mmCIF file with all atom_site columns, C-alpha atoms and ligand atoms in Angstrom:
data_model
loop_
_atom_site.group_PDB
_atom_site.id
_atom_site.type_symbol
_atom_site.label_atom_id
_atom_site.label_alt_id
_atom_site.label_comp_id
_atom_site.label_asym_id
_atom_site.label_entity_id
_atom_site.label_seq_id
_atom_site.pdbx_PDB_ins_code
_atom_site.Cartn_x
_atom_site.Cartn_y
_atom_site.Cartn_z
_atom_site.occupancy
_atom_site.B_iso_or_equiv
_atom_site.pdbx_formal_charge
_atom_site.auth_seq_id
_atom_site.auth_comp_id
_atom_site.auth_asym_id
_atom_site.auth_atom_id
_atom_site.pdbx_PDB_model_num
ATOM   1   C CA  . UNK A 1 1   ? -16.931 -32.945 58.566 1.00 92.00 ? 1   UNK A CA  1
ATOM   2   C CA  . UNK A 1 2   ? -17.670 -30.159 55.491 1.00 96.00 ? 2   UNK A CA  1
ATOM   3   C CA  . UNK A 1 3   ? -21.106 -29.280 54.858 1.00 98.00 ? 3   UNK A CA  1
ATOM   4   C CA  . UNK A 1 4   ? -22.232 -29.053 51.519 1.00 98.00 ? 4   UNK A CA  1
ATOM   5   C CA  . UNK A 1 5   ? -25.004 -27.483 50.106 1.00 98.00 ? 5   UNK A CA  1
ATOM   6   C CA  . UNK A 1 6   ? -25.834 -29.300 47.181 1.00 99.00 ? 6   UNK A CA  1
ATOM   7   C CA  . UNK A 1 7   ? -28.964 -28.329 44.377 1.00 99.00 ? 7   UNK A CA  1
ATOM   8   C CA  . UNK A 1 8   ? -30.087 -28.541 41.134 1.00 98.00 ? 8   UNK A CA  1
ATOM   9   C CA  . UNK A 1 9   ? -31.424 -25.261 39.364 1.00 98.00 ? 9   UNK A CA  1
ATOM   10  C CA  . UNK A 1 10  ? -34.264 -26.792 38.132 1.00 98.00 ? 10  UNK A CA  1
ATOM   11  C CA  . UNK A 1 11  ? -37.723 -27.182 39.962 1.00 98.00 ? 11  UNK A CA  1
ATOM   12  C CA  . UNK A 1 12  ? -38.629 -29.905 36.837 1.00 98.00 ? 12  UNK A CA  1
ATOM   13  C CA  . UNK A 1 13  ? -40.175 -32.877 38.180 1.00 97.00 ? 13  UNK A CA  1
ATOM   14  C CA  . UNK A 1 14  ? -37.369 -35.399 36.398 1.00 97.00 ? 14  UNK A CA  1
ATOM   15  C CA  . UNK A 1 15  ? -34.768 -32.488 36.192 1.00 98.00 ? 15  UNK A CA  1
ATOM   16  C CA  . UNK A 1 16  ? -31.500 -34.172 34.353 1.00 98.00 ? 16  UNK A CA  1
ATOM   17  C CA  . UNK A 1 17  ? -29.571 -31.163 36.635 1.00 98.00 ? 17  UNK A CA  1
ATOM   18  C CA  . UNK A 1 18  ? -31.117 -33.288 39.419 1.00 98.00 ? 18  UNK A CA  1
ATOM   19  C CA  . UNK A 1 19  ? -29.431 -36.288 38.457 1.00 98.00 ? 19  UNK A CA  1
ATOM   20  C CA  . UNK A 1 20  ? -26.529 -34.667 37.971 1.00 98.00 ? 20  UNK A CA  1
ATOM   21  C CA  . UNK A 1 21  ? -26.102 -33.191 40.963 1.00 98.00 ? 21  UNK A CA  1
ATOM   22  C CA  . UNK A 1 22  ? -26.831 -36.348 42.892 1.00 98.00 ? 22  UNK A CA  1
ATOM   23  C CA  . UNK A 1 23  ? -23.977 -37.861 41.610 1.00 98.00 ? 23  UNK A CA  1
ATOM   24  C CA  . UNK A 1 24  ? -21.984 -34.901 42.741 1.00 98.00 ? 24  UNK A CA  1
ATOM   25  C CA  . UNK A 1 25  ? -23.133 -35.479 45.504 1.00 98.00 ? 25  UNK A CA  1
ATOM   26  C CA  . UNK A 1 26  ? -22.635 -38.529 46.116 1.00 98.00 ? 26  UNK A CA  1
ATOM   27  C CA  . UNK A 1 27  ? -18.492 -37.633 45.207 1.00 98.00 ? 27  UNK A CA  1
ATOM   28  C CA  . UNK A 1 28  ? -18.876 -35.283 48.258 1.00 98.00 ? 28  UNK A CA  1
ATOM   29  C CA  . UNK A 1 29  ? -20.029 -37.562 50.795 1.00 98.00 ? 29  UNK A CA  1
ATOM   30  C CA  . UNK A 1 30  ? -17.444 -40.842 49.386 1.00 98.00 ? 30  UNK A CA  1
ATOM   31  C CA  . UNK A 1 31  ? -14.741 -37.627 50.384 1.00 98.00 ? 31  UNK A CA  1
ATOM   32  C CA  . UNK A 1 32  ? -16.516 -37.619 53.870 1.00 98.00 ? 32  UNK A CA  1
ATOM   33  C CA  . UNK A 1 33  ? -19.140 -34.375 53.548 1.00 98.00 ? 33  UNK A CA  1
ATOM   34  C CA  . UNK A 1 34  ? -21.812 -34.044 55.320 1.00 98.00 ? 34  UNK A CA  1
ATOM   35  C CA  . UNK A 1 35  ? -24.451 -33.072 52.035 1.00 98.00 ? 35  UNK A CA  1
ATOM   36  C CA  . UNK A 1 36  ? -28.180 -31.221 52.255 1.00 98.00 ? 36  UNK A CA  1
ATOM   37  C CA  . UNK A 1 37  ? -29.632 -31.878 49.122 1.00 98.00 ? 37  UNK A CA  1
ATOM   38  C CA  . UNK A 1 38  ? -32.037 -28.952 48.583 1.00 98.00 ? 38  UNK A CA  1
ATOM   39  C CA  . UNK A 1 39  ? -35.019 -28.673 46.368 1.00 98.00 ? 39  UNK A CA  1
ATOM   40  C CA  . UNK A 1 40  ? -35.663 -25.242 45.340 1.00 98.00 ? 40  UNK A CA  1
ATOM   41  C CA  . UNK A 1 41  ? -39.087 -26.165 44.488 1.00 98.00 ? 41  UNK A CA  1
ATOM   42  C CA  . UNK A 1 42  ? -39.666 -26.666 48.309 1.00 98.00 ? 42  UNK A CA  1
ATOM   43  C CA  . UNK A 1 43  ? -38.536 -22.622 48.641 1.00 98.00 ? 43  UNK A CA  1
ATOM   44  C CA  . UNK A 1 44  ? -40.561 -20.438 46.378 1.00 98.00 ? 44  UNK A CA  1
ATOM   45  C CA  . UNK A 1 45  ? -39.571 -17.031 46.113 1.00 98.00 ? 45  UNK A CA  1
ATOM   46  C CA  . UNK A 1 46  ? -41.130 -13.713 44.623 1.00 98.00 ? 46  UNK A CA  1
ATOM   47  C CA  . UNK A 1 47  ? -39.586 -12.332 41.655 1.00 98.00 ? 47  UNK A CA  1
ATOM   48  C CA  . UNK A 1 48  ? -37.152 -9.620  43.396 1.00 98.00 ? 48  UNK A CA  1
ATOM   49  C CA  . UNK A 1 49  ? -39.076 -6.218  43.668 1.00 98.00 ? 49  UNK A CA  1
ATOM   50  C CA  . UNK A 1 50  ? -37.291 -3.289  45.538 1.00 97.00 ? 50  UNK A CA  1
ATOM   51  C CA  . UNK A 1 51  ? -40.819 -2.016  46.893 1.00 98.00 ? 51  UNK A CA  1
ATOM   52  C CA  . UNK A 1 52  ? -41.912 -5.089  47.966 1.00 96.00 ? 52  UNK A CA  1
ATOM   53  C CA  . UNK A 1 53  ? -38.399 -5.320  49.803 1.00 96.00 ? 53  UNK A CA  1
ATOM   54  C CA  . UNK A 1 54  ? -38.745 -2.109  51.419 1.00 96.00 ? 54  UNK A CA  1
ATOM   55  C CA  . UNK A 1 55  ? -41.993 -2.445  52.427 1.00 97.00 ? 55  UNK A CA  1
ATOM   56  C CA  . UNK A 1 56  ? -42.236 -6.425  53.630 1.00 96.00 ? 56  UNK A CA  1
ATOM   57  C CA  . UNK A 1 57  ? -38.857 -6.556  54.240 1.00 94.00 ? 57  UNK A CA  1
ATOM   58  C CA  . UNK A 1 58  ? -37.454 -10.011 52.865 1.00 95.00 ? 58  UNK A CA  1
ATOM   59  C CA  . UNK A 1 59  ? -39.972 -13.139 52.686 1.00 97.00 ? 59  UNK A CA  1
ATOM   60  C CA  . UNK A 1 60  ? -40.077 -16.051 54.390 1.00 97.00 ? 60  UNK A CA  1
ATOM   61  C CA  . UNK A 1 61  ? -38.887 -18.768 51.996 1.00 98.00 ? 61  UNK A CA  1
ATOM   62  C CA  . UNK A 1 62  ? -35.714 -15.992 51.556 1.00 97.00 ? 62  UNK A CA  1
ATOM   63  C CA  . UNK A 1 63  ? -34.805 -15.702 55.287 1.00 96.00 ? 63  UNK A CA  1
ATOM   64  C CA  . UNK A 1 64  ? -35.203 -19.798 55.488 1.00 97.00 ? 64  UNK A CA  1
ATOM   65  C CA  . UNK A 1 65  ? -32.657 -20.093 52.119 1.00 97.00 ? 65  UNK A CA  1
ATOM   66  C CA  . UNK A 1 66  ? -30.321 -17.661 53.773 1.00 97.00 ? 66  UNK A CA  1
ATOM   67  C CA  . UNK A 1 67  ? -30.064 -20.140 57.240 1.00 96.00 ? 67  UNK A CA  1
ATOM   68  C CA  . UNK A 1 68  ? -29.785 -22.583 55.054 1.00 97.00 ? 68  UNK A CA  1
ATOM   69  C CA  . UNK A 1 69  ? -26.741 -20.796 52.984 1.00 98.00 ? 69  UNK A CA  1
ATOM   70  C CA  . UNK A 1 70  ? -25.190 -19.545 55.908 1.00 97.00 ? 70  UNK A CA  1
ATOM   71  C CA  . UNK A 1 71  ? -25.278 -23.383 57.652 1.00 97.00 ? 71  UNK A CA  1
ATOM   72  C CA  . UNK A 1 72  ? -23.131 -24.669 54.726 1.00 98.00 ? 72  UNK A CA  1
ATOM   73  C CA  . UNK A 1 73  ? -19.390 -24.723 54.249 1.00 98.00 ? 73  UNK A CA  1
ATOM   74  C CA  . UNK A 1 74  ? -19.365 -25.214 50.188 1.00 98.00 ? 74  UNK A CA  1
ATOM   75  C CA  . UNK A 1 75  ? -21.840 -25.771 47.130 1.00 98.00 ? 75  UNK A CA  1
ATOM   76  C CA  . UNK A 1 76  ? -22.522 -28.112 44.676 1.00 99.00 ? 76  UNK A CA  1
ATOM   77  C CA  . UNK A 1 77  ? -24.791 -26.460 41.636 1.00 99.00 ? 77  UNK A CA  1
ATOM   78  C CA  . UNK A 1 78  ? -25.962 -27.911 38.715 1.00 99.00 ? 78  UNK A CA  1
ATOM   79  C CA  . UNK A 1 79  ? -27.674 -25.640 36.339 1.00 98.00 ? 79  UNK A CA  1
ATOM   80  C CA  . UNK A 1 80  ? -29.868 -25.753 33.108 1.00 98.00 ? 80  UNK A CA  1
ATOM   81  C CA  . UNK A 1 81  ? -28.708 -23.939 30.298 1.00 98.00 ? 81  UNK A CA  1
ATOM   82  C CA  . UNK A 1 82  ? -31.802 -21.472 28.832 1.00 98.00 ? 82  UNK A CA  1
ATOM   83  C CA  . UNK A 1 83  ? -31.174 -19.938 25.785 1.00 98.00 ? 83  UNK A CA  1
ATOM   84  C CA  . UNK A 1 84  ? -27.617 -20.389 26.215 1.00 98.00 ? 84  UNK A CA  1
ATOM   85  C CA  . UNK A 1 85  ? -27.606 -18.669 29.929 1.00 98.00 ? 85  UNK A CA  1
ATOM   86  C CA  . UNK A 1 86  ? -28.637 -19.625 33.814 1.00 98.00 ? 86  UNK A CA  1
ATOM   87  C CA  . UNK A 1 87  ? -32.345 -19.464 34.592 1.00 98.00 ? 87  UNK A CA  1
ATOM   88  C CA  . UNK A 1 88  ? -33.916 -17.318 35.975 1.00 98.00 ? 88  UNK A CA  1
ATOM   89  C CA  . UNK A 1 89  ? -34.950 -18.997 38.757 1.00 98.00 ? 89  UNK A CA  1
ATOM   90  C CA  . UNK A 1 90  ? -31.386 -19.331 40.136 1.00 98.00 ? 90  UNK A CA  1
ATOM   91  C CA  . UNK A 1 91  ? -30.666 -15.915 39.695 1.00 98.00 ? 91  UNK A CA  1
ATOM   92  C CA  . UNK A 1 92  ? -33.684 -14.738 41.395 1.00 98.00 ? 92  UNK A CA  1
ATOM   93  C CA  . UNK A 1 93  ? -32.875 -16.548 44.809 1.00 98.00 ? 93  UNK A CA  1
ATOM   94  C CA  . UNK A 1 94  ? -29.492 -15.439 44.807 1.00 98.00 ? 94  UNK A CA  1
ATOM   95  C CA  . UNK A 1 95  ? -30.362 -11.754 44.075 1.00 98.00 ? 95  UNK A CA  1
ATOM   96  C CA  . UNK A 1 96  ? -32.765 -11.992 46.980 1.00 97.00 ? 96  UNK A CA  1
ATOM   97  C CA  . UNK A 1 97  ? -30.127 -13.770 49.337 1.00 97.00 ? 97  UNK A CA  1
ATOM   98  C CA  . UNK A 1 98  ? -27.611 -11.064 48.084 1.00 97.00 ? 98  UNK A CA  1
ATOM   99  C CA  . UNK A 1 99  ? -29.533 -8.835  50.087 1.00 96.00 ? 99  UNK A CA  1
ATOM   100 C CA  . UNK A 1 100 ? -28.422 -6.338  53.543 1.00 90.00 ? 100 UNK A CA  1
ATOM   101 C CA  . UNK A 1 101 ? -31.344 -7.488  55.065 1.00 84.00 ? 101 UNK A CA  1
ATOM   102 C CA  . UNK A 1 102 ? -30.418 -11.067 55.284 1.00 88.00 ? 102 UNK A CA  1
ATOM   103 C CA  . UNK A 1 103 ? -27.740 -10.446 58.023 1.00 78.00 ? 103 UNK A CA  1
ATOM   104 C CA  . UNK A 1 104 ? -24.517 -10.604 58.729 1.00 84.00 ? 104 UNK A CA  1
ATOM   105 C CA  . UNK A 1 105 ? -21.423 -8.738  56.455 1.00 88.00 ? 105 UNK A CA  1
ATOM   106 C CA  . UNK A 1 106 ? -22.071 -8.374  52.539 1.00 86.00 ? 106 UNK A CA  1
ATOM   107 C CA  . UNK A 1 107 ? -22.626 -11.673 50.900 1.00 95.00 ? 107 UNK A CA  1
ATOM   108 C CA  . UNK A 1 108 ? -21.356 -13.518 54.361 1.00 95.00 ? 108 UNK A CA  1
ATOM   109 C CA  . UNK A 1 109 ? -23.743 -16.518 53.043 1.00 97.00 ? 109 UNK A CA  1
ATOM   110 C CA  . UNK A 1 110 ? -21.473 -17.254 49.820 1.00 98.00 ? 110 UNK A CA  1
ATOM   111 C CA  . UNK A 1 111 ? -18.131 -15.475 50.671 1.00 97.00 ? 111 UNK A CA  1
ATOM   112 C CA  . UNK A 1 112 ? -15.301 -17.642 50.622 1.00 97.00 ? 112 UNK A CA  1
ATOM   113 C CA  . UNK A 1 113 ? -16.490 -20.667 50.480 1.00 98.00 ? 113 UNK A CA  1
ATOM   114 C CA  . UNK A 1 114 ? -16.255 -23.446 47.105 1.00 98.00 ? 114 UNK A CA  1
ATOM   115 C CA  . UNK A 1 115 ? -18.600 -24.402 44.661 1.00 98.00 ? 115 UNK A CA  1
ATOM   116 C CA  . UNK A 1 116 ? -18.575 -26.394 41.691 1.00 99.00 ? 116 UNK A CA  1
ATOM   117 C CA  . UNK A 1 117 ? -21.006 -25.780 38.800 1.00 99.00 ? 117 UNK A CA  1
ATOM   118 C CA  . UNK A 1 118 ? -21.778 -28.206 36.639 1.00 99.00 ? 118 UNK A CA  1
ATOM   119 C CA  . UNK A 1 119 ? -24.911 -28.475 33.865 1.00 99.00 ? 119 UNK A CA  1
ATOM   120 C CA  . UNK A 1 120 ? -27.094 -31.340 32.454 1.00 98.00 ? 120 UNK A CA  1
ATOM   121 C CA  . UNK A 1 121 ? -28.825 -30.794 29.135 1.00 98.00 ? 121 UNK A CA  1
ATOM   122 C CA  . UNK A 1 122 ? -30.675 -33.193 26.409 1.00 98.00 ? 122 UNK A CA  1
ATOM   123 C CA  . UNK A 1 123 ? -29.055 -31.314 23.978 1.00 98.00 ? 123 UNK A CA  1
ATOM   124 C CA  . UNK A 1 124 ? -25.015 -31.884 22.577 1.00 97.00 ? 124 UNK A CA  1
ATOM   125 C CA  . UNK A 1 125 ? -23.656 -29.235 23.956 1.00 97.00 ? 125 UNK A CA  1
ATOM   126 C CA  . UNK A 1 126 ? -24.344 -30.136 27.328 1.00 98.00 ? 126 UNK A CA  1
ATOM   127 C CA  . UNK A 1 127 ? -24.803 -26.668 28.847 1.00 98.00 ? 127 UNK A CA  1
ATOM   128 C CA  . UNK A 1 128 ? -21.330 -25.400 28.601 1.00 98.00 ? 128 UNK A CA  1
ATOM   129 C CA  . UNK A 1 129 ? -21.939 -22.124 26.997 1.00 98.00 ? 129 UNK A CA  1
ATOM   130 C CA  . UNK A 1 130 ? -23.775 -21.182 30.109 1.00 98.00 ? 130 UNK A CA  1
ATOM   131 C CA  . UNK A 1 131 ? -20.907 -22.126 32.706 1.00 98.00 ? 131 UNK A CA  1
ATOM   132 C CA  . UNK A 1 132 ? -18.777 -19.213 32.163 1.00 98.00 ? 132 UNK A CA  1
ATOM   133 C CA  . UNK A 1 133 ? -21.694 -17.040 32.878 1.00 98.00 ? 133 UNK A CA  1
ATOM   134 C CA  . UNK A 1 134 ? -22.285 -18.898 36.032 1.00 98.00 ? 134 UNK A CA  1
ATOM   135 C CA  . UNK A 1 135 ? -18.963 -18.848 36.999 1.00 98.00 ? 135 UNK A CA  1
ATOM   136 C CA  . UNK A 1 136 ? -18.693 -14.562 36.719 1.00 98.00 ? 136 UNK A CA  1
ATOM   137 C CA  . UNK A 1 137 ? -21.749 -14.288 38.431 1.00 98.00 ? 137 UNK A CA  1
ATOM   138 C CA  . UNK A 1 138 ? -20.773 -16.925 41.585 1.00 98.00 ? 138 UNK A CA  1
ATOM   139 C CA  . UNK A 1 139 ? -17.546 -15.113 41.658 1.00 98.00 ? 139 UNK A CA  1
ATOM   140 C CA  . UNK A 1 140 ? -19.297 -12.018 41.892 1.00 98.00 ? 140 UNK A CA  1
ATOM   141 C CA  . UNK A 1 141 ? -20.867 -13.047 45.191 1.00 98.00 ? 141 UNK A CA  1
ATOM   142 C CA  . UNK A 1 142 ? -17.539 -14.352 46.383 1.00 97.00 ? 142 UNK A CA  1
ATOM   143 C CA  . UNK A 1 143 ? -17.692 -17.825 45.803 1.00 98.00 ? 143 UNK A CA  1
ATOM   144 C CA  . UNK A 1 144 ? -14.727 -19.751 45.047 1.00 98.00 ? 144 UNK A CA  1
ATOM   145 C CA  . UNK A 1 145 ? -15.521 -21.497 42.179 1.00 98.00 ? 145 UNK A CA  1
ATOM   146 C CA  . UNK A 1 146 ? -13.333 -24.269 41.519 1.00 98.00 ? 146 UNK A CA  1
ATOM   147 C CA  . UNK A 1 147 ? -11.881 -24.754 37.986 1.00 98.00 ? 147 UNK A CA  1
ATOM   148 C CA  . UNK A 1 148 ? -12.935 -27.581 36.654 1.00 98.00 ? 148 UNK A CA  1
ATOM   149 C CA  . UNK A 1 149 ? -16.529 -27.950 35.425 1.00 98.00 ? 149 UNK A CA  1
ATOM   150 C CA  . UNK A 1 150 ? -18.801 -30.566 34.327 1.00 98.00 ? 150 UNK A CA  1
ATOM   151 C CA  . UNK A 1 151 ? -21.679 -30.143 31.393 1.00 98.00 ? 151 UNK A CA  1
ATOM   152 C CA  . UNK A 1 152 ? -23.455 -33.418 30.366 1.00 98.00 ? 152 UNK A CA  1
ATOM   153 C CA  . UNK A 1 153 ? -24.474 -33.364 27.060 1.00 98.00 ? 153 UNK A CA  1
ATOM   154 C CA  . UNK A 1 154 ? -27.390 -36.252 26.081 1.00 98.00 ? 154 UNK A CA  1
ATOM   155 C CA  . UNK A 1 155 ? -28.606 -36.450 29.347 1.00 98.00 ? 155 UNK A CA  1
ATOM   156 C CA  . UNK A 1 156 ? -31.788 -37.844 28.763 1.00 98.00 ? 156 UNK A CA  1
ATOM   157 C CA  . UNK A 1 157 ? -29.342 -40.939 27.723 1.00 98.00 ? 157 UNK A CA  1
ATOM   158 C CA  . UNK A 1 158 ? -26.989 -40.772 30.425 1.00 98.00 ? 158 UNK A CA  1
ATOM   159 C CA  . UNK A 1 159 ? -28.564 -42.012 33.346 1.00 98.00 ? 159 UNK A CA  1
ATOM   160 C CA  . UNK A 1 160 ? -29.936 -45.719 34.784 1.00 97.00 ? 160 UNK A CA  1
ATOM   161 C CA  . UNK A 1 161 ? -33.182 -46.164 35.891 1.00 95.00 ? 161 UNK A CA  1
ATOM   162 C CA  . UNK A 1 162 ? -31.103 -46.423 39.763 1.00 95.00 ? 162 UNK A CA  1
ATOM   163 C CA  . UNK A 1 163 ? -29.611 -42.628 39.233 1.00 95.00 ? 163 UNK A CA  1
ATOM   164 C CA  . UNK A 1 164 ? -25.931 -44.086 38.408 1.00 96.00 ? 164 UNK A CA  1
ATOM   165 C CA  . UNK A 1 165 ? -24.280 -43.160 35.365 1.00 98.00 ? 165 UNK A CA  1
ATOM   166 C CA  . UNK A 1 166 ? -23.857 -45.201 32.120 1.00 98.00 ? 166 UNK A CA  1
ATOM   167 C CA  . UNK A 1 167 ? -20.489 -44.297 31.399 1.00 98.00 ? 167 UNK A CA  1
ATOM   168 C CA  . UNK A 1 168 ? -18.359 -44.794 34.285 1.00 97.00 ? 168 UNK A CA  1
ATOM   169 C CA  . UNK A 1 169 ? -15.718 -42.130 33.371 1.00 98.00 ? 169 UNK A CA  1
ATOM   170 C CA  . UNK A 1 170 ? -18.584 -39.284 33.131 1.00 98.00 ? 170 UNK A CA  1
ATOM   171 C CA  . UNK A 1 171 ? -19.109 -40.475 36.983 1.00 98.00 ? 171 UNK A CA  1
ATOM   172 C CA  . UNK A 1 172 ? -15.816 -40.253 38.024 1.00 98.00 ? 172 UNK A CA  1
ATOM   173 C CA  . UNK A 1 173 ? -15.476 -36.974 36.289 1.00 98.00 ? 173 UNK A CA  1
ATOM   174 C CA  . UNK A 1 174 ? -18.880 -35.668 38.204 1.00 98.00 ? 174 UNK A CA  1
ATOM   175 C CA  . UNK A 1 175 ? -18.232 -37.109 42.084 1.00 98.00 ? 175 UNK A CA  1
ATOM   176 C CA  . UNK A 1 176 ? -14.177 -36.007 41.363 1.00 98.00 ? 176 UNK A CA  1
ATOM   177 C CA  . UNK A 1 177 ? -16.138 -32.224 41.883 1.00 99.00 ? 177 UNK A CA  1
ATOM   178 C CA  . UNK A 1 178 ? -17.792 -33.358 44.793 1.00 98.00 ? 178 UNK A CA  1
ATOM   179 C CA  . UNK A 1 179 ? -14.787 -34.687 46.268 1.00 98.00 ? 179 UNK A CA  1
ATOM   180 C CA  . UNK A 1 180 ? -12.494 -31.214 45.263 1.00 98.00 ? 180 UNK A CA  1
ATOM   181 C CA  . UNK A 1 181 ? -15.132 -28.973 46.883 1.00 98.00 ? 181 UNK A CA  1
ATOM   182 C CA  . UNK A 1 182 ? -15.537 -31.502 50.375 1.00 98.00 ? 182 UNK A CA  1
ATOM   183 C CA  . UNK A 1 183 ? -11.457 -31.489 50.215 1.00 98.00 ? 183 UNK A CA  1
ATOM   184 C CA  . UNK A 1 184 ? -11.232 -27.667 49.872 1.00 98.00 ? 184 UNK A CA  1
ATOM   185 C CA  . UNK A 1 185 ? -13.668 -26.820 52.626 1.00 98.00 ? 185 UNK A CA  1
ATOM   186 C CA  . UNK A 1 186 ? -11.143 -28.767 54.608 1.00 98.00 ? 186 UNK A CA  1
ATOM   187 C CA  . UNK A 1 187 ? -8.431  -27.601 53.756 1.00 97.00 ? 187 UNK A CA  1
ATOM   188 C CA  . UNK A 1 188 ? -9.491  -23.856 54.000 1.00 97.00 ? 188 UNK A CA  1
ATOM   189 C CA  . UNK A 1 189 ? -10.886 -25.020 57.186 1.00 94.00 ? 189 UNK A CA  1
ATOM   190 C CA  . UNK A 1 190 ? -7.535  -25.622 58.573 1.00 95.00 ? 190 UNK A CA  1
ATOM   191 C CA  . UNK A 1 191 ? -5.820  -22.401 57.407 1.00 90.00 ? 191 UNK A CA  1
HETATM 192 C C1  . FMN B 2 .   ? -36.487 -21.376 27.908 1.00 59.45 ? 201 FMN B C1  1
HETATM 193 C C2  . FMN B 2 .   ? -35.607 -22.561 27.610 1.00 59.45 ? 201 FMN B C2  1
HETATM 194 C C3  . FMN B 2 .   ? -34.430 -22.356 26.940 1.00 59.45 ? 201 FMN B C3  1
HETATM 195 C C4  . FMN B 2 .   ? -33.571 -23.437 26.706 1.00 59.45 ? 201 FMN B C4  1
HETATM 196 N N1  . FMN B 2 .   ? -32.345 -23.194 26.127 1.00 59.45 ? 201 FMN B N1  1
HETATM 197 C C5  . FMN B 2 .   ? -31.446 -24.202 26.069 1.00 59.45 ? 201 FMN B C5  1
HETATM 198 C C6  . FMN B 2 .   ? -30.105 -23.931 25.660 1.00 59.45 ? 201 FMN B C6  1
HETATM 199 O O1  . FMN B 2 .   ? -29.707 -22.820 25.376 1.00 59.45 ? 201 FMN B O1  1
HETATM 200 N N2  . FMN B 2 .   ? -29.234 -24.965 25.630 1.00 59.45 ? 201 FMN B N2  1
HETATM 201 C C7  . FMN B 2 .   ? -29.603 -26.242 25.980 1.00 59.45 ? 201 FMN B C7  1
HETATM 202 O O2  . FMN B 2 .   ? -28.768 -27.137 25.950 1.00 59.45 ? 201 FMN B O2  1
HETATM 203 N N3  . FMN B 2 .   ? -30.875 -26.523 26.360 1.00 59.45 ? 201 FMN B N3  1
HETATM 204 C C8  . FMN B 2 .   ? -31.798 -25.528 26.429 1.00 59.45 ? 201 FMN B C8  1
HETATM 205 N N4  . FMN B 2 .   ? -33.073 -25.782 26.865 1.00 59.45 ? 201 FMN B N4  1
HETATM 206 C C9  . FMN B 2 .   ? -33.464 -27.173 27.141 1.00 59.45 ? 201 FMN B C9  1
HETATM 207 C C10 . FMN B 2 .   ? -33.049 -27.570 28.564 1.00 59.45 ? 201 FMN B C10 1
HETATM 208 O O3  . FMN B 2 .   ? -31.709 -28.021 28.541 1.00 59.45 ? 201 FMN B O3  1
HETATM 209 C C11 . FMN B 2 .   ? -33.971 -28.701 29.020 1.00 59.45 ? 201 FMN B C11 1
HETATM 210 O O4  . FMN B 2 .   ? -35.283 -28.192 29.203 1.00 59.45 ? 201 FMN B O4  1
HETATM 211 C C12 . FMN B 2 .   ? -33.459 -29.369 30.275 1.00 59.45 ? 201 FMN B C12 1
HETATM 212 O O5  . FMN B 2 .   ? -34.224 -30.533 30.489 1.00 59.45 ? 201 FMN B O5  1
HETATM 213 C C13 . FMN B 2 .   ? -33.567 -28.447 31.475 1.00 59.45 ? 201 FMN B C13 1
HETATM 214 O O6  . FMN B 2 .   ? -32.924 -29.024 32.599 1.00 59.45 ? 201 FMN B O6  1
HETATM 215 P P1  . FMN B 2 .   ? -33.706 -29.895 33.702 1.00 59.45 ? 201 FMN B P1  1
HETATM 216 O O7  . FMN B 2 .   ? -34.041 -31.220 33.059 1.00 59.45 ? 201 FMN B O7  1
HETATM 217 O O8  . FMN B 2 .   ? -32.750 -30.031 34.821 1.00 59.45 ? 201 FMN B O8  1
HETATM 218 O O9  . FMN B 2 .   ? -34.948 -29.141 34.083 1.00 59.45 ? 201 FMN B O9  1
HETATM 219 C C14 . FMN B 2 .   ? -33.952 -24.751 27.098 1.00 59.45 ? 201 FMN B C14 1
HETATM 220 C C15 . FMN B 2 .   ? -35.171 -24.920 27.747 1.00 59.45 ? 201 FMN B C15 1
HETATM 221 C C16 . FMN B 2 .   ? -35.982 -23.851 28.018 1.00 59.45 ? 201 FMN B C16 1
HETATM 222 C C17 . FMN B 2 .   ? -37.270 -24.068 28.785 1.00 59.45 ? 201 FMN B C17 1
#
C-alpha cells in the first residue's frame, strides 16, 4: 500500500489549500494509498539560522518532520500563491529538512519519490503563476514532480459546506493527482 504524505501550505484556520488538498487526498486513498494528512501548524519551526544550526543542532519539530518525510513514499502539496510565489512557510521547513544533519544521504527524505502540487486561491488566477516556481524548487530536492497540476481559482466558491467540490469535473481533475502519485509510488515500487 503507498504512503502518502499529503499537506496544505497554509497554517490558516479555513485554508482553501486545505480543502484542496483533501480532495487530493481523497483521489489517493480511492487508488488504494495509505494518506497522513499533516498540519504544518501542528510543527512549528524557527526561521532557518546557520548559528542556531550549528550551535543547537536541528530542532525538535524539524527532526519529527524529517521521520515523518522519510516514512512516506510520495506527496501531495497544495500551496498558496503570495505575491505571485510559495510562502514562506513552506520553504522554510523544507530548507530546514534539506539539511546533513537530518540523516541519511543528501535529500534521502524527498529523493525520488512523486509529488503533485496543486494551489487554491480566492483570486482568478487560481495560483498558477506560483506552480512553476514550486515545481523548480521540488525538483531541486529531487522530487519527481508529476506533470500535471491543479490551481483552483474562486475557491472561496468552490467548495460545499461537506468539503466536496461543486463542480464535479474540478474533482475529478484534483483526486486524478492523487490517484497518479498513489499509482506511481507503485509502480516505481516494483522496478
Ligand atoms: C502576502 C500575501 C500575498 C498574496 N499574494 C497572492 C497572489 O499573488 N496571488 C493570489 O492568487 N493570491 C494571493 N494572496 C491571497 C491568498 O491566495 C489567500 O490569502 C488564500 O486564502 C491563501 O490560501 P489559504 O486559504 O490556503 O491560506 C496573497 C495573500 C497574502 C497574505
Amino acid at each position: 500500500m503507498p504512503k502518502i504524505l499529503a499537506f496544505a501550505a497554509s497554517t490558516r484556520r479555513d485554508s482553501w489549500n486545505r480543502k484542496l488538498i483533501r480532495v487530493a487526498a481523497q483521489g489517493a486513498q480511492d487508488a488504494g494509498a495509505d494518506v497522513t494528512l499533516l498540519e504544518l501548524i501542528e510543527y512549528p519551526v524557527p526561521i532557518y539560522n546557520a548559528d542556531d544550526e550549528k550551535e543547537h543542532g536541528l530542532p525538535g519539530n524539524v527532526a519529527k518532520l524529517a521521520e515523518i518525510f522519510r516514512a512516506h513514499e510520495g506527496f501531495l502539496i497544495s500551496s498558496p500563491e503570495y505575491n505571485n510565489g510559495y510562502p514562506g512557510l513552506l520553504k522554510n521547513m523544507l530548507d530546514w529538512l534539506s539539511r546533513p544533519g537530518v540523516g541519511g544521504p543528501p535529500l534521502s527524505l524527498f529523493a525520488n519519490k512523486p509529488c503533485a502540487i496543486m494551489a487554491a486561491s480566492p483570486g482568478k488566477f487560481g495560483g498558477v503563476r506560483m506552480l512553476p516556481q514550486l515545481r523548480q524548487y521540488l525538483n531541486v530536492l529531487q522530487m519527481l514532480v508529476i506533470p500535471q497540476v491543479y490551481g483552483l481559482a474562486l475557491a472561496d466558491q468552490a467548495f460545499n459546506e461537506d468539503g466536496t467540490m461543486k463542480d464535479p469535473k474540478a474533482d475529478t481533475a484534483v483526486k486524478a493527482l492523487g490517484e497518479r502519485v498513489a499509482k506511481l509510488v507503485v509502480k516505481l515500487a516494483a522496478s
